[in-house]
Amino acid sequence: MTDLYLQDWRAWTPHREADGESRLDTRDKPAGKAIPSMLRRRLNLLGRAVCDMLSDLDPSADAIVLHASRHGDGERTLEMLYGLTEGEPLSPARFGLSVHNATAGVYSIASGNRRSQQAIAASGGEWAALIVEARGYLADGHSSVVVVFSDQPVPRRFAAYAPESCLAAVALRIGQAPAPDARRLSETSVTVETPTLQPLDIIDWLMDKRATVACPMSRRGWQLASVRP
C-alpha cells in the first residue's frame, strides 16, 4: 500500500477558534483573493474559501485536485427548481455553478490549472473516497495531489432528511514522500458506529483535537504520526 504523507494543509470555518494556527481561517467571510472579481461574485462563501486554499497549496497551479462534497450547493439548485415551477427560464450560467464540479471549474479557469480535477460525492463516505483516489494517483506515479473536503448545511426544507452539517472546508496536500515537517497518514481497519465524517471533523483532527478520524462506511480509520528523521 502506498504510504501517504500530509505535507501541508489549509482550512476555513467560522465555527472554530484558530488558537494561533495560521493555516485555519475563521473569518465569517473568506477573502476570495485568488479569484478575479468577475468570477468571484459567482461563488458562494465556501467556493471562495476553497479557491483561496487551493491557491496557497498550489501556487504554481499544476497540482491534481480532488474535491469532495456531500451536498454541494443545494441552495442554488433549489432556487432554480423553484423558479422552474413558477415558469421562469433556467439560467445556463446559474445551472453551470450548481453542478458538483463548479468550484473546481472556476478555480481551473482562474488559475490556468489544466491538470486532472475530480469532483466526488459519496453519500457520507467522502473522506474515505478522497483517500482512495489520492492513493490511486500517487501509485500511478504522481508526486502529490491536493484533496479538498467541503460542505455546508442542507437547505432548511430538507434538514430533517440529512445529517446536520456546518459550513467548513479543508484542503490538504498529500504526497508519497516525507517532505520537511510532513506527517504520515497511518491507516487502520476499524469497526465504528459513529456519524459520517464532515469537514469540521477533519479540521479538529488536523488541530490535534482528536486523535483519530474514522469512516463507518469504509470501516477505516486514520491517524497522524510524526515522521522520524
Coordinates of C-alpha atoms in Angstrom, one line a residue:
M1 CA 0.0 0.0 0.0
T2 CA 1.3 3.5 -0.9
D3 CA 2.4 5.5 2.1
L4 CA 0.7 8.8 2.4
Y5 CA 2.2 12.0 3.9
L6 CA 0.4 15.1 4.8
Q7 CA 2.7 17.8 3.5
D8 CA 0.6 20.9 4.2
W9 CA -3.0 22.0 4.8
R10 CA -5.4 24.9 4.9
A11 CA -8.9 25.2 6.3
W12 CA -11.8 27.6 6.7
T13 CA -14.7 27.7 9.0
P14 CA -16.4 30.3 11.2
H15 CA -17.3 27.6 13.7
R16 CA -13.9 27.1 15.4
E17 CA -11.2 29.2 17.0
A18 CA -7.8 29.4 15.3
D19 CA -5.9 29.3 18.6
G20 CA -2.8 30.7 16.8
E21 CA -2.9 28.3 13.9
S22 CA -2.2 30.3 10.8
R23 CA -3.4 27.6 8.5
L24 CA -7.0 27.9 9.8
D25 CA -9.1 30.9 8.7
T26 CA -12.0 31.6 11.0
R27 CA -13.3 34.8 9.4
D28 CA -17.1 34.9 8.7
K29 CA -16.3 35.8 5.0
P30 CA -13.2 34.4 3.2
A31 CA -11.4 37.0 1.0
G32 CA -11.7 35.1 -2.3
K33 CA -8.4 36.9 -3.3
A34 CA -7.3 34.0 -5.5
I35 CA -10.2 34.7 -8.0
P36 CA -10.7 37.7 -10.2
S37 CA -13.8 39.7 -9.2
M38 CA -15.8 38.8 -12.3
L39 CA -15.5 35.1 -11.3
R40 CA -15.5 35.7 -7.5
R41 CA -19.0 37.1 -7.5
R42 CA -20.3 33.8 -8.9
L43 CA -19.1 31.8 -6.0
N44 CA -20.6 31.4 -2.6
L45 CA -18.5 31.7 0.6
L46 CA -17.5 28.1 0.5
G47 CA -16.3 28.3 -3.1
R48 CA -14.3 31.4 -2.3
A49 CA -12.6 29.7 0.6
V50 CA -11.8 26.6 -1.4
C51 CA -10.2 28.7 -4.2
D52 CA -8.1 30.7 -1.7
M53 CA -6.8 27.4 -0.1
L54 CA -6.0 25.9 -3.5
S55 CA -4.0 29.0 -4.4
D56 CA -2.0 28.7 -1.2
L57 CA -1.3 25.0 -1.5
D58 CA -0.8 25.0 -5.3
P59 CA 0.8 28.4 -6.2
S60 CA 2.1 27.1 -9.5
A61 CA -1.3 25.8 -10.4
D62 CA -0.1 22.4 -11.6
A63 CA -1.5 20.0 -8.9
I64 CA -4.1 17.3 -9.4
V65 CA -7.2 18.4 -7.4
L66 CA -9.7 16.1 -5.8
H67 CA -12.8 17.9 -4.4
A68 CA -15.4 16.1 -2.3
S69 CA -18.7 17.5 -1.0
R70 CA -21.7 15.5 0.1
H71 CA -24.3 18.1 -0.6
G72 CA -22.7 20.7 -2.9
D73 CA -24.6 24.0 -3.5
G74 CA -28.1 22.8 -2.6
E75 CA -29.4 26.3 -2.2
R76 CA -28.6 27.3 -5.7
T77 CA -30.1 24.1 -7.1
L78 CA -33.3 24.6 -5.1
E79 CA -33.7 28.2 -6.3
M80 CA -33.6 27.0 -9.9
L81 CA -36.2 24.3 -9.2
Y82 CA -38.5 26.8 -7.5
G83 CA -38.1 29.1 -10.5
L84 CA -39.0 26.3 -12.9
T85 CA -42.2 25.6 -11.0
E86 CA -43.1 29.3 -11.5
G87 CA -42.4 29.1 -15.2
E88 CA -39.2 31.1 -15.1
P89 CA -36.5 30.3 -17.6
L90 CA -33.4 28.4 -16.5
S91 CA -30.2 30.3 -16.5
P92 CA -27.4 28.4 -18.1
A93 CA -24.8 30.3 -16.0
R94 CA -26.6 29.6 -12.8
F95 CA -27.0 25.9 -13.7
G96 CA -23.3 25.7 -14.5
L97 CA -22.5 26.9 -11.0
S98 CA -24.9 24.5 -9.3
V99 CA -23.1 21.3 -10.5
H100 CA -20.8 19.4 -8.2
N101 CA -17.6 20.3 -10.0
A102 CA -18.4 24.0 -10.3
T103 CA -15.9 25.3 -7.7
A104 CA -13.0 23.2 -9.2
G105 CA -14.0 24.5 -12.6
V106 CA -13.9 28.2 -11.5
Y107 CA -10.5 27.6 -9.9
S108 CA -9.2 25.9 -13.1
I109 CA -10.3 28.9 -15.2
A110 CA -8.9 31.5 -12.8
S111 CA -5.5 29.7 -12.2
G112 CA -5.0 28.1 -15.6
N113 CA -4.6 24.7 -14.0
R114 CA -5.2 22.1 -16.7
R115 CA -4.3 19.0 -14.7
S116 CA -6.9 16.4 -13.7
Q117 CA -9.6 17.6 -11.4
Q118 CA -12.2 15.4 -9.9
A119 CA -15.5 16.0 -8.1
I120 CA -16.7 13.4 -5.6
A121 CA -19.9 12.7 -3.7
A122 CA -20.1 9.5 -1.7
S123 CA -23.2 9.6 0.5
G124 CA -21.2 10.3 3.6
G125 CA -18.1 8.4 2.6
E126 CA -16.4 11.5 1.1
W127 CA -13.2 11.4 3.2
A128 CA -12.6 7.7 2.5
A129 CA -13.2 8.2 -1.2
L130 CA -10.7 11.1 -1.3
I131 CA -8.1 8.9 0.3
V132 CA -8.7 6.0 -2.1
E133 CA -8.5 8.4 -5.1
A134 CA -5.3 10.0 -3.7
R135 CA -3.7 6.6 -3.3
G136 CA -4.5 5.8 -6.9
Y137 CA -2.9 8.9 -8.3
L138 CA 0.2 8.5 -6.2
A139 CA 0.5 4.9 -7.1
D140 CA 0.3 6.0 -10.7
G141 CA 3.5 8.0 -10.3
H142 CA 2.3 11.5 -9.3
S143 CA 4.4 13.0 -6.5
S144 CA 1.5 14.7 -4.7
V145 CA -2.2 15.7 -5.0
V146 CA -4.4 18.3 -3.3
V147 CA -7.6 16.9 -1.8
V148 CA -10.4 19.2 -0.7
F149 CA -13.4 18.4 1.5
S150 CA -16.1 21.0 1.9
D151 CA -19.7 21.2 2.8
Q152 CA -22.5 23.4 4.1
P153 CA -25.9 22.9 5.8
V154 CA -28.5 21.5 3.5
P155 CA -31.4 23.8 2.7
R156 CA -33.9 24.1 5.6
R157 CA -36.6 22.3 3.7
F158 CA -34.5 19.1 3.7
A159 CA -32.8 19.5 7.0
A160 CA -34.8 16.7 8.6
Y161 CA -33.6 14.2 6.0
A162 CA -29.9 14.7 6.2
P163 CA -27.2 14.8 8.9
E164 CA -26.6 18.2 10.5
S165 CA -23.6 19.8 8.9
C166 CA -21.6 23.0 9.4
L167 CA -20.1 25.4 7.0
A168 CA -16.5 24.3 6.6
A169 CA -13.8 23.5 4.1
V170 CA -10.4 21.9 4.4
A171 CA -7.6 21.3 1.8
L172 CA -4.6 19.0 2.2
R173 CA -1.6 18.4 0.0
I174 CA -0.8 14.7 0.2
G175 CA 2.3 13.1 -1.2
Q176 CA 4.2 9.8 -1.1
A177 CA 7.5 11.4 0.1
P178 CA 8.1 12.6 3.7
A179 CA 8.9 16.3 2.9
P180 CA 10.1 18.6 5.7
D181 CA 7.5 18.9 8.5
A182 CA 5.3 16.3 6.9
R183 CA 3.2 13.9 9.0
R184 CA 2.4 10.3 8.0
L185 CA -1.2 9.3 7.5
S186 CA -1.5 6.0 9.3
E187 CA -4.5 4.0 8.1
T188 CA -6.0 1.1 10.0
S189 CA -9.1 -1.2 9.9
V190 CA -11.7 -0.2 12.5
T191 CA -15.2 -1.0 13.5
V192 CA -17.1 2.2 14.2
E193 CA -20.7 3.2 14.6
T194 CA -20.1 6.9 14.6
P195 CA -21.7 9.5 12.4
T196 CA -20.2 10.1 9.0
L197 CA -17.2 12.4 8.7
Q198 CA -17.6 16.0 7.9
P199 CA -15.0 18.7 7.0
L200 CA -15.2 20.1 10.6
D201 CA -14.1 16.7 11.9
I202 CA -11.0 16.7 9.7
I203 CA -10.2 20.3 10.9
D204 CA -10.4 19.1 14.5
W205 CA -8.1 16.2 13.6
L206 CA -5.6 18.4 12.0
M207 CA -5.7 20.7 15.0
D208 CA -4.9 17.7 17.2
K209 CA -8.2 18.0 19.0
R210 CA -9.0 14.4 18.1
A211 CA -6.5 11.5 17.7
T212 CA -8.4 9.5 15.0
V213 CA -10.9 10.1 12.3
A214 CA -12.9 7.1 11.1
C215 CA -15.4 6.4 8.3
P216 CA -18.1 3.9 9.2
M217 CA -18.9 3.1 5.6
S218 CA -15.3 2.1 4.7
R219 CA -14.5 0.8 8.2
R220 CA -11.2 2.6 8.0
G221 CA -9.6 5.0 10.5
W222 CA -6.7 7.5 10.1
Q223 CA -4.1 8.9 12.5
L224 CA -1.4 11.4 12.0
A225 CA 2.1 10.3 13.0
S226 CA 5.3 12.3 13.2
V227 CA 8.0 11.3 10.7
R228 CA 11.1 10.1 12.3
P229 CA 14.3 11.8 11.0

